[in-house]
Amino acid sequence: MSLENSTVGFQAKNVSYTECTMSICAFRNLSLTLVALMSIYSHGQDPWPLERQDRYGTARALSGPAQSDLTTPWISNRLGGNFPVSHGPSIRADGVGFFGNWAANLVYKFNTATGAILGSFQALNFVACTPAIGPSGMAIVSTDNPNGKVFGIDTQIMDFNWFKQTGYVGGSPNIGPEGDTIFGTGGGSIYRLASVTGAQIWNQNGYGPTNGTIVFSRNDNEVIVSQGNFVTSLDWSDGSHNWSTNLGSRAGRPAVAPNGTIIVGSLASTIYALHPDTGAVLWTWATLDSNIAAAAFSPDGTVAYVPSNDHRLYAMRVSDGARLWSYTTSLWIEHGGVVDALGRIYVHNKAGDLYCISPSGNLIWSVRLNGEARGPLTIGPDATLYVGYSGSTSGLAVIRQLGIPLAPTNLTMEKGSILSGGLNQVLVSDNDRVVFGKGFITNAQERPIRAIFSTVTPLKPVSQINVRVESRADLAGVSRWLELWNFSMSRWDQIATSSEGLADSVLAANVVNAGSYADSGGQIRLRVSWKETGPVARSNWQTSVDFVHFAVAPVFVP
């Protein structure tokens, strides 16, 4: 048994899929629960409308769960028909997402809460981008082929309203402040088009191949393009040239920090910070291999997280280029990571290893997918990760970090009695309570009230169990204990204890490596017990429980 008060390191183990099957009824209940979780963390705006969340390439979630609610990661869905998926999806405020795959050449519309496919569009070539969510229900999608096209897709009918043949597009289409789309091509052309009609607003030719998604300056007056060996600034209004900085080797994918500084790597193993007005080099940092992936930024915008082909993730202070830390992964990192609302960083490397790293550079957890990274990640408002990969299996892995909420389904008394209420009174935190009275004890160590709450999880085997109990006593001097039944050892294991006061208070515990606390049928048993641990005003005291809650995360199955 292992307890945690905050998230700790976790390494996945391979387990059999046969233990992860669930009934149709259980799956429907799970789907409804995931829909409810998504609604809790949605705040009315598109949480991830573009490849790097916003047009600047910040790659950071706008909101997310509290750290105490997060669990070990687990896969709820694998999408894309076992064809390679390079890029994470875009996600609308209504929980609908869009992603594409290779070989089958499809753009999918899907429900991010359940994984249900809501429609698809046949693009005829590899879809190697994150669809950009534009105005009027449009999604702008590019394809990867010398004969590739950019499409304006009506997401209501999942068919194109317009298309433009462009050849290979570097990165993903971006959307400007007025709703127009911009992208660059492998042939050195840069286009600004009206997203709704596809009408060309301007086009500039004669540049080097575009590398990565074009991003905007923080004042929205310029667009920043990595093309060939150069990082170039063009005027957003008409495409006129502002400046170019020659990095001396292929420029990596750019990102713009909240203070306006441009962070970009290069094939020649150097990270650069450029001034947004002039392109002047503000600082550099030498690495041990090339740095092509785009940076992501900390919640306060002061730190850039830059992946490198030298296997490392670098935390660089934006203001002066100081390396705050680096974390070494198992293989090179070719694609940008993402940052959640708590500041945790996620990267996926060539070996297929997915890492969650703390803001201080420590490993929180890592898991291995059965395929390498092919493009950037997406993170949803509920901290769900959407990871494209290709290998022995391929597709889009939907990786949850919230447990499935479970209500208790049974209440029995091991000691003491129910004075009023019952199981229904603990299903919601609403001050409607079950009240327990003391039972007869034979020694001073025995706890005179012992209630057992049971539930059943549809997802097995179990990795983590979170438990919350909200209760109060009718006098001071009482303490409470939480214990889980260990089915492997046939014993109760204590997971938490605290004093209990006259006002409602919550006692919670997060238990990792929790496989022994669920039986083969998914049953979980929680014992809550009470005892005087200090002077009490009378012997016939009572305690009452307002809310009992379980949240369960299954084992990660790659």
Coordinates of C-alpha atoms in Angstrom, one line a residue:
M1 CA 0.0 0.0 0.0
S2 CA 1.2 3.5 -0.7
L3 CA -0.5 6.8 0.3
E4 CA -0.2 10.2 -1.1
N5 CA -1.2 13.7 -0.1
S6 CA 0.0 15.0 -3.5
T7 CA 0.8 13.4 -6.8
V8 CA 3.9 11.2 -6.7
G9 CA 6.0 9.2 -9.1
F10 CA 4.2 6.4 -11.0
Q11 CA 5.5 3.8 -13.4
A12 CA 2.9 1.8 -15.4
K13 CA 2.9 -1.9 -15.5
N14 CA 1.6 -4.1 -18.4
V15 CA -1.6 -5.9 -17.6
S16 CA -4.1 -7.9 -19.5
Y17 CA -7.0 -6.2 -21.3
T18 CA -9.3 -9.0 -20.2
E19 CA -9.5 -7.4 -16.8
C20 CA -10.4 -4.0 -18.2
T21 CA -13.6 -5.1 -19.9
M22 CA -16.9 -3.7 -18.7
S23 CA -20.6 -4.3 -19.3
I24 CA -22.6 -2.2 -21.7
C25 CA -24.5 -0.7 -18.8
A26 CA -21.3 0.1 -16.9
F27 CA -19.8 1.7 -20.0
R28 CA -22.9 3.9 -20.4
N29 CA -22.6 5.0 -16.8
L30 CA -19.0 5.7 -17.3
S31 CA -19.7 7.8 -20.3
L32 CA -22.3 9.9 -18.5
T33 CA -19.8 10.4 -15.7
L34 CA -17.1 11.7 -18.1
V35 CA -19.6 14.1 -19.6
A36 CA -20.3 15.5 -16.2
L37 CA -16.6 15.9 -15.4
M38 CA -16.1 17.8 -18.7
S39 CA -18.9 20.2 -17.8
I40 CA -17.3 21.0 -14.4
Y41 CA -14.1 22.2 -15.9
S42 CA -15.5 23.9 -19.1
H43 CA -15.7 27.7 -18.8
G44 CA -17.6 28.7 -21.9
Q45 CA -14.7 29.3 -24.2
D46 CA -12.9 27.0 -26.6
P47 CA -10.3 25.3 -24.3
W48 CA -8.0 24.2 -27.1
P49 CA -9.0 25.7 -30.5
L50 CA -5.5 25.6 -32.1
E51 CA -2.4 23.4 -32.3
R52 CA -0.7 25.2 -29.4
Q53 CA -3.9 26.4 -27.6
D54 CA -3.6 30.0 -28.8
R55 CA -2.3 31.8 -31.8
Y56 CA 1.0 32.7 -30.0
G57 CA 1.9 29.0 -29.3
T58 CA 1.6 29.2 -25.5
A59 CA 0.7 25.5 -25.3
R60 CA -0.9 25.9 -21.8
A61 CA -4.3 24.9 -20.5
L62 CA -6.6 27.8 -19.4
S63 CA -8.1 25.8 -16.5
G64 CA -8.0 22.5 -14.9
P65 CA -8.7 20.4 -11.8
A66 CA -7.1 20.8 -8.4
Q67 CA -4.0 18.8 -7.8
S68 CA -5.8 16.8 -5.1
D69 CA -8.3 15.6 -7.7
L70 CA -5.7 14.2 -10.1
T71 CA -5.0 10.5 -10.3
T72 CA -2.5 8.3 -12.0
P73 CA -3.1 8.3 -15.8
W74 CA -5.3 5.8 -17.6
I75 CA -6.6 5.4 -21.1
S76 CA -10.3 5.6 -21.7
N77 CA -10.4 5.6 -25.5
R78 CA -8.2 4.8 -28.5
L79 CA -9.4 6.7 -31.6
G80 CA -8.4 6.8 -35.2
G81 CA -9.0 3.3 -36.4
N82 CA -5.5 2.1 -35.6
F83 CA -4.0 4.4 -38.2
P84 CA -1.2 6.8 -37.3
V85 CA -2.2 10.1 -35.7
S86 CA 0.3 12.9 -35.5
H87 CA -1.4 15.8 -33.9
G88 CA -3.6 16.2 -30.9
P89 CA -7.2 17.5 -31.5
S90 CA -8.7 20.9 -31.3
I91 CA -11.5 21.2 -28.7
R92 CA -14.5 23.4 -28.6
A93 CA -16.3 24.8 -25.6
D94 CA -19.1 22.3 -26.1
G95 CA -16.7 19.4 -25.7
V96 CA -16.6 18.5 -29.4
G97 CA -13.1 17.8 -30.8
F98 CA -11.5 17.4 -34.2
F99 CA -8.4 15.4 -35.3
G100 CA -7.1 13.7 -38.3
N101 CA -5.2 10.5 -39.2
W102 CA -2.7 9.3 -41.7
A103 CA -3.3 6.6 -44.4
A104 CA -7.1 6.6 -43.9
N105 CA -6.9 10.4 -44.5
L106 CA -9.9 11.2 -42.3
V107 CA -10.8 14.2 -40.2
Y108 CA -12.8 13.1 -37.2
K109 CA -15.4 15.0 -35.2
F110 CA -15.8 13.4 -31.8
N111 CA -17.2 13.8 -28.3
T112 CA -14.2 14.4 -26.0
A113 CA -16.1 13.1 -22.9
T114 CA -17.1 9.7 -24.3
G115 CA -14.9 9.2 -27.4
A116 CA -17.9 8.7 -29.6
I117 CA -17.2 9.6 -33.3
L118 CA -19.8 12.1 -34.4
G119 CA -18.7 12.4 -38.1
S120 CA -15.8 12.4 -40.5
F121 CA -14.4 14.0 -43.6
Q122 CA -12.4 12.3 -46.3
A123 CA -9.4 14.5 -47.1
L124 CA -7.7 12.2 -49.7
N125 CA -4.2 12.8 -48.2
F126 CA -2.6 12.4 -44.8
V127 CA -4.1 14.8 -42.2
A128 CA -0.9 16.0 -40.4
C129 CA -2.2 19.0 -38.4
T130 CA -4.5 20.1 -35.6
P131 CA -7.7 21.4 -37.2
A132 CA -8.0 25.1 -36.4
I133 CA -11.4 26.1 -35.0
G134 CA -12.5 29.2 -37.0
P135 CA -15.6 31.4 -37.1
S136 CA -19.1 30.2 -38.1
G137 CA -18.5 26.6 -37.2
M138 CA -15.6 26.2 -39.6
A139 CA -12.5 23.9 -39.1
I140 CA -9.5 24.7 -41.2
V141 CA -7.5 21.6 -42.0
S142 CA -4.3 21.0 -44.1
T143 CA -3.0 17.8 -45.6
D144 CA 0.5 16.5 -46.0
N145 CA 1.3 15.8 -49.7
P146 CA 2.9 17.6 -52.7
N147 CA -0.7 17.8 -54.0
G148 CA -2.1 18.6 -50.5
K149 CA -4.9 21.0 -49.9
V150 CA -6.2 23.3 -47.2
F151 CA -9.9 22.8 -46.5
G152 CA -12.5 25.0 -44.9
I153 CA -14.8 22.3 -43.4
D154 CA -18.4 23.0 -42.3
T155 CA -18.4 21.0 -39.0
Q156 CA -22.2 20.7 -39.0
I157 CA -22.2 18.5 -42.1
M158 CA -18.4 17.5 -42.0
D159 CA -17.8 18.4 -45.6
F160 CA -15.8 21.2 -47.2
N161 CA -17.1 24.6 -48.1
W162 CA -13.9 25.5 -49.9
F163 CA -10.4 24.2 -50.6
K164 CA -7.1 25.5 -51.9
Q165 CA -4.4 23.3 -53.3
T166 CA -1.1 24.3 -51.6
G167 CA 1.1 21.3 -51.4
Y168 CA 2.7 20.5 -48.1
V169 CA 1.8 22.8 -45.2
G170 CA 4.3 23.3 -42.4
G171 CA 2.7 22.8 -39.0
S172 CA -1.0 23.5 -38.6
P173 CA -3.2 26.4 -39.9
N174 CA -3.5 29.3 -37.4
I175 CA -6.4 31.7 -36.9
G176 CA -5.9 35.5 -36.5
P177 CA -7.8 37.9 -34.3
E178 CA -10.3 38.7 -37.1
G179 CA -10.9 35.0 -37.8
D180 CA -8.8 34.7 -40.9
T181 CA -6.4 31.7 -41.3
I182 CA -2.7 31.8 -42.0
F183 CA -0.3 29.0 -42.9
G184 CA 3.0 28.5 -44.8
T185 CA 4.0 25.8 -47.3
G186 CA 7.0 23.6 -48.0
G187 CA 7.3 25.5 -51.2
G188 CA 8.0 28.8 -49.4
S189 CA 4.6 30.4 -49.8
I190 CA 2.6 32.1 -47.0
Y191 CA -1.1 32.6 -47.3
R192 CA -3.7 34.6 -45.4
L193 CA -7.2 33.4 -46.3
A194 CA -10.7 34.2 -45.1
S195 CA -11.7 31.2 -43.0
V196 CA -15.4 31.2 -44.0
T197 CA -15.0 31.6 -47.8
G198 CA -11.3 30.7 -48.5
A199 CA -10.8 34.0 -50.3
Q200 CA -7.2 35.0 -50.5
I201 CA -6.4 38.2 -48.6
W202 CA -2.7 38.1 -49.3
N203 CA 0.1 35.7 -50.3
Q204 CA 3.9 36.0 -50.1
N205 CA 6.2 33.8 -52.1
G206 CA 9.9 33.2 -52.3
Y207 CA 10.6 32.1 -48.8
G208 CA 12.2 28.9 -47.6
P209 CA 10.2 25.9 -46.5
T210 CA 7.9 26.7 -43.5
N211 CA 8.8 24.8 -40.4
G212 CA 6.0 24.5 -37.9
T213 CA 2.9 26.5 -37.3
I214 CA 3.1 30.3 -37.9
V215 CA 2.5 32.2 -34.7
F216 CA 1.5 35.8 -33.9
S217 CA 3.3 38.5 -32.0
R218 CA 1.6 39.4 -28.7
N219 CA 0.3 42.7 -30.1
D220 CA -1.2 40.7 -33.1
N221 CA 0.4 43.1 -35.6
E222 CA 2.9 40.6 -36.9
V223 CA 3.2 36.9 -37.7
I224 CA 6.4 34.9 -37.0
V225 CA 7.5 32.3 -39.5
S226 CA 10.3 29.8 -39.4
Q227 CA 11.4 29.4 -43.0
G228 CA 14.5 27.6 -44.0
N229 CA 17.4 29.0 -41.9
F230 CA 15.5 32.2 -41.0
V231 CA 13.0 33.4 -38.5
T232 CA 10.9 36.1 -40.3
S233 CA 8.4 38.7 -39.2
L234 CA 5.6 39.6 -41.6
D235 CA 2.9 42.3 -41.2
W236 CA -0.4 40.6 -40.4
S237 CA -2.4 43.2 -42.3
D238 CA -0.7 42.9 -45.7
G239 CA 2.1 40.3 -45.5
S240 CA 4.9 42.9 -45.9
H241 CA 8.3 42.0 -44.6
N242 CA 9.4 43.4 -41.3
W243 CA 12.7 41.6 -40.5
S244 CA 14.5 38.3 -40.8
T245 CA 17.1 36.7 -38.6
N246 CA 19.4 34.1 -40.0
L247 CA 20.1 31.3 -37.5
G248 CA 22.7 29.7 -39.7
S249 CA 20.9 26.4 -39.8
R250 CA 17.3 25.2 -40.1
A251 CA 15.1 27.2 -37.8
G252 CA 12.9 25.3 -35.4
R253 CA 9.2 25.8 -34.7
P254 CA 8.6 29.2 -33.1
A255 CA 6.6 30.2 -30.0
V256 CA 6.0 33.7 -28.5
A257 CA 6.3 34.1 -24.7
P258 CA 3.7 36.3 -22.9
N259 CA 6.2 39.1 -22.7
G260 CA 6.6 39.0 -26.5
T261 CA 10.0 37.3 -26.7
I262 CA 10.3 34.7 -29.5
I263 CA 11.7 31.4 -28.4
V264 CA 12.9 29.1 -31.2
G265 CA 15.4 26.3 -31.6
S266 CA 17.6 25.3 -34.5
L267 CA 19.1 22.3 -36.2
A268 CA 22.5 23.5 -35.0
S269 CA 21.8 22.7 -31.4
T270 CA 21.0 26.2 -30.1
I271 CA 18.0 27.7 -28.4
Y272 CA 17.4 31.4 -29.3
A273 CA 15.4 34.2 -27.8
L274 CA 14.6 37.0 -30.3
H275 CA 13.3 40.5 -29.9
P276 CA 9.8 40.7 -31.4
D277 CA 10.3 44.2 -33.0
T278 CA 13.7 43.7 -34.6
G279 CA 14.6 40.0 -34.5
A280 CA 17.7 40.8 -32.6
V281 CA 19.2 37.9 -30.6
L282 CA 18.6 38.4 -26.9
W283 CA 20.3 35.3 -25.7
T284 CA 21.2 31.7 -26.8
W285 CA 21.7 28.4 -25.1
A286 CA 23.8 25.5 -26.6
T287 CA 22.4 22.0 -26.4
L288 CA 23.8 18.6 -27.3
D289 CA 21.6 18.1 -30.4
S290 CA 19.1 19.9 -32.5
N291 CA 16.0 21.7 -31.1
I292 CA 13.2 21.7 -33.7
A293 CA 10.2 21.4 -31.4
A294 CA 8.2 24.4 -30.2
A295 CA 8.4 25.7 -26.7
A296 CA 5.6 25.7 -24.1
F297 CA 5.3 28.3 -21.3
S298 CA 4.7 28.2 -17.6
P299 CA 1.5 29.6 -16.1
D300 CA 3.2 32.9 -15.3
G301 CA 4.9 33.0 -18.7
T302 CA 8.4 33.4 -17.2
V303 CA 9.7 30.0 -18.1
A304 CA 10.0 28.3 -21.6
Y305 CA 10.0 24.6 -21.7
V306 CA 12.0 23.6 -24.8
P307 CA 12.3 19.9 -26.0
S308 CA 15.5 18.8 -27.6
N309 CA 16.8 15.9 -29.7
D310 CA 19.5 15.5 -27.0
H311 CA 16.7 13.6 -25.0
R312 CA 16.2 16.6 -22.6
L313 CA 13.5 19.0 -21.8
Y314 CA 15.0 22.4 -20.9
A315 CA 13.4 24.9 -18.5
M316 CA 14.8 28.3 -19.7
R317 CA 14.1 31.6 -18.0
V318 CA 12.6 33.8 -20.7
S319 CA 14.1 37.1 -19.4
D320 CA 17.8 36.1 -19.5
G321 CA 18.2 32.5 -20.9
A322 CA 19.2 31.0 -17.6
R323 CA 18.7 27.2 -17.6
L324 CA 16.6 26.5 -14.5
W325 CA 16.8 22.8 -14.9
S326 CA 16.7 20.0 -17.5
Y327 CA 15.1 16.6 -17.4
T328 CA 16.5 13.7 -19.5
T329 CA 14.0 11.4 -21.1
S330 CA 14.7 8.0 -22.8
L331 CA 15.0 9.3 -26.4
W332 CA 14.9 12.4 -28.4
I333 CA 11.9 14.8 -28.2
E334 CA 10.9 16.1 -31.7
H335 CA 7.6 17.7 -30.8
G336 CA 6.4 20.3 -28.4
G337 CA 4.9 19.6 -24.9
V338 CA 2.0 21.1 -23.1
V339 CA 1.5 22.7 -19.7
D340 CA -1.5 22.2 -17.4
A341 CA -3.1 24.8 -15.2
L342 CA -1.0 23.6 -12.3
G343 CA 2.2 24.2 -14.2
R344 CA 3.0 20.5 -14.8
I345 CA 4.7 19.8 -18.2
Y346 CA 3.9 16.8 -20.5
V347 CA 6.2 15.6 -23.3
H348 CA 6.0 12.5 -25.5
N349 CA 9.2 11.2 -27.1
K350 CA 10.4 9.0 -30.0
A351 CA 10.5 5.9 -27.7
G352 CA 6.8 6.3 -27.0
D353 CA 7.4 7.4 -23.4
L354 CA 5.0 10.0 -22.1
Y355 CA 6.2 12.1 -19.1
C356 CA 4.6 14.3 -16.6
I357 CA 7.2 16.6 -15.0
S358 CA 6.7 19.1 -12.1
P359 CA 7.5 22.8 -12.5
S360 CA 10.7 22.2 -10.5
G361 CA 11.9 19.5 -12.9
N362 CA 11.0 16.3 -11.0
L363 CA 9.3 13.3 -12.5
I364 CA 5.6 13.0 -11.4
W365 CA 4.9 9.9 -13.6
S366 CA 5.8 8.3 -16.9
V367 CA 4.0 5.7 -19.0
R368 CA 4.9 4.0 -22.3
L369 CA 2.6 4.0 -25.3
N370 CA 3.0 1.4 -28.0
G371 CA 4.1 4.0 -30.5
E372 CA 6.3 7.0 -30.9
A373 CA 5.3 10.7 -30.9
R374 CA 4.5 12.1 -34.3
G375 CA 3.2 15.6 -33.4
P376 CA 2.2 17.9 -30.5
L377 CA -0.1 17.0 -27.7
T378 CA -3.4 18.5 -26.6
I379 CA -4.7 18.9 -23.0
G380 CA -8.3 19.4 -22.2
P381 CA -9.9 21.5 -19.5
D382 CA -10.3 18.4 -17.3
A383 CA -6.5 17.6 -17.7
T384 CA -7.2 14.8 -20.2
L385 CA -4.3 14.3 -22.5
Y386 CA -4.8 13.6 -26.2
V387 CA -1.7 11.9 -27.6
G388 CA -1.2 10.9 -31.2
Y389 CA 1.2 8.0 -31.9
S390 CA 2.2 5.3 -34.3
G391 CA 3.9 2.0 -33.8
S392 CA 2.8 -1.6 -33.0
T393 CA -0.6 0.1 -32.5
S394 CA -1.5 3.6 -33.7
G395 CA -4.1 6.2 -33.1
L396 CA -5.1 8.9 -30.7
A397 CA -4.8 7.9 -27.0
V398 CA -7.3 9.6 -24.7
I399 CA -5.5 9.7 -21.3
R400 CA -7.5 10.7 -18.3
Q401 CA -6.1 12.1 -15.0
L402 CA -9.4 12.2 -13.1
G403 CA -10.8 9.1 -11.4
I404 CA -14.3 7.9 -12.1
P405 CA -16.6 9.2 -9.3
L406 CA -18.4 6.4 -7.6
A407 CA -21.1 6.6 -4.9
P408 CA -21.4 4.1 -2.2
T409 CA -23.9 1.3 -3.0
N410 CA -24.2 -0.4 0.4
L411 CA -24.0 0.6 4.1
T412 CA -23.6 -1.9 6.9
M413 CA -22.8 -1.5 10.6
E414 CA -20.0 -3.5 12.1
K415 CA -20.4 -1.8 15.5
G416 CA -23.0 0.7 16.7
S417 CA -26.4 1.6 15.2
I418 CA -28.1 3.8 12.7
L419 CA -30.2 6.3 14.6
S420 CA -31.6 8.1 11.6
G421 CA -31.1 8.3 7.8
G422 CA -29.3 5.7 5.7
L423 CA -27.3 5.3 2.5
N424 CA -29.3 7.9 0.6
Q425 CA -28.2 10.6 3.0
V426 CA -24.5 10.2 2.1
L427 CA -24.8 10.4 -1.7
V428 CA -24.8 14.3 -1.9
S429 CA -23.1 16.9 0.3
D430 CA -26.4 18.7 1.3
N431 CA -26.5 18.6 5.2
D432 CA -29.0 15.6 5.0
R433 CA -27.2 13.1 7.2
V434 CA -27.1 9.5 8.4
V435 CA -26.6 9.6 12.2
F436 CA -24.7 6.8 14.1
G437 CA -24.9 5.9 17.7
K438 CA -22.4 3.9 19.8
G439 CA -22.3 0.2 20.2
F440 CA -21.2 -1.9 23.2
I441 CA -17.4 -2.4 23.4
T442 CA -15.3 -4.9 25.5
N443 CA -12.1 -2.9 25.8
A444 CA -10.9 0.7 25.8
Q445 CA -9.1 0.3 22.5
E446 CA -12.2 -0.7 20.5
R447 CA -14.0 1.9 18.4
P448 CA -17.7 2.0 19.3
I449 CA -18.9 3.1 15.9
R450 CA -17.8 1.3 12.8
A451 CA -19.6 1.8 9.5
I452 CA -18.7 0.0 6.2
F453 CA -19.5 1.7 2.9
S454 CA -19.1 -0.4 -0.3
T455 CA -19.0 0.5 -4.0
V456 CA -18.2 -1.3 -7.2
T457 CA -15.9 0.0 -10.0
P458 CA -16.5 -1.0 -13.6
L459 CA -12.9 -0.3 -14.5
K460 CA -10.3 -2.9 -13.4
P461 CA -7.6 -3.5 -12.4
V462 CA -7.4 -0.5 -10.1
S463 CA -4.4 1.8 -9.8
Q464 CA -5.6 4.6 -7.5
I465 CA -8.5 5.1 -5.1
N466 CA -9.4 8.5 -3.7
V467 CA -11.8 8.6 -0.8
R468 CA -13.6 11.5 0.9
V469 CA -15.8 11.5 4.0
E470 CA -17.6 14.6 5.3
S471 CA -18.8 14.2 8.9
R472 CA -19.2 15.8 12.3
A473 CA -19.7 14.8 15.9
D474 CA -22.2 16.2 18.4
L475 CA -19.4 17.0 20.9
A476 CA -15.6 17.6 21.1
G477 CA -13.1 14.9 21.8
V478 CA -13.9 12.4 19.0
S479 CA -11.6 11.1 16.3
R480 CA -12.3 9.2 13.1
W481 CA -10.4 6.7 11.0
L482 CA -10.6 5.6 7.3
E483 CA -9.6 2.0 6.3
L484 CA -9.8 0.1 3.1
W485 CA -10.3 -3.7 3.0
N486 CA -7.2 -5.4 1.6
F487 CA -8.6 -8.3 -0.4
S488 CA -5.1 -9.8 -0.9
M489 CA -4.2 -9.8 2.8
S490 CA -7.7 -10.2 4.3
R491 CA -7.3 -7.2 6.6
W492 CA -8.2 -3.6 7.1
D493 CA -5.5 -1.1 6.2
Q494 CA -5.7 2.4 7.7
I495 CA -5.4 5.2 5.1
A496 CA -6.3 8.3 7.1
T497 CA -7.2 9.6 10.5
S498 CA -8.1 13.0 12.1
S499 CA -10.1 14.5 14.9
E500 CA -13.7 15.4 14.3
G501 CA -15.3 18.6 15.4
L502 CA -18.8 20.0 15.8
A503 CA -18.8 21.5 12.3
D504 CA -18.6 19.4 9.1
S505 CA -15.1 18.6 8.0
V506 CA -13.7 16.4 5.2
L507 CA -11.2 13.6 5.7
A508 CA -9.7 12.5 2.4
A509 CA -7.0 10.0 1.3
N510 CA -5.5 9.2 -2.0
V511 CA -4.2 5.6 -2.2
V512 CA -1.9 4.6 -5.1
N513 CA -0.8 1.1 -6.0
A514 CA -4.4 0.2 -5.0
G515 CA -4.9 -3.1 -6.8
S516 CA -5.4 -5.0 -3.5
Y517 CA -8.3 -2.9 -2.5
A518 CA -10.7 -4.0 -5.2
D519 CA -11.8 -7.6 -5.7
S520 CA -12.2 -9.4 -9.0
G521 CA -15.7 -8.1 -9.3
G522 CA -14.6 -4.5 -8.6
Q523 CA -15.9 -4.3 -5.1
I524 CA -14.3 -1.7 -2.8
R525 CA -15.0 -1.6 1.0
L526 CA -14.4 1.4 3.2
R527 CA -14.6 1.3 6.9
V528 CA -15.2 4.5 8.8
S529 CA -14.9 4.3 12.6
W530 CA -15.1 6.7 15.5
K531 CA -13.8 6.8 19.1
E532 CA -13.2 9.2 22.0
T533 CA -9.6 10.3 22.0
G534 CA -10.0 13.1 24.5
P535 CA -12.3 14.2 27.3
V536 CA -16.0 14.1 26.2
A537 CA -18.9 15.8 27.9
R538 CA -21.1 12.7 27.9
S539 CA -20.8 9.0 27.1
N540 CA -23.7 8.8 24.7
W541 CA -22.2 10.9 21.9
Q542 CA -23.2 10.6 18.2
T543 CA -21.6 11.2 14.9
S544 CA -23.3 12.0 11.6
V545 CA -22.1 11.6 8.0
D546 CA -23.2 14.0 5.2
F547 CA -21.1 12.7 2.2
V548 CA -19.1 9.6 1.2
H549 CA -17.3 9.6 -2.1
F550 CA -15.0 7.3 -4.1
A551 CA -13.0 8.1 -7.2
V552 CA -11.2 5.3 -9.0
A553 CA -8.5 5.3 -11.7
P554 CA -7.7 2.0 -13.4
V555 CA -4.2 0.8 -14.3
F556 CA -2.6 2.3 -17.4
V557 CA -2.9 -0.2 -20.3
P558 CA -0.7 0.9 -23.3

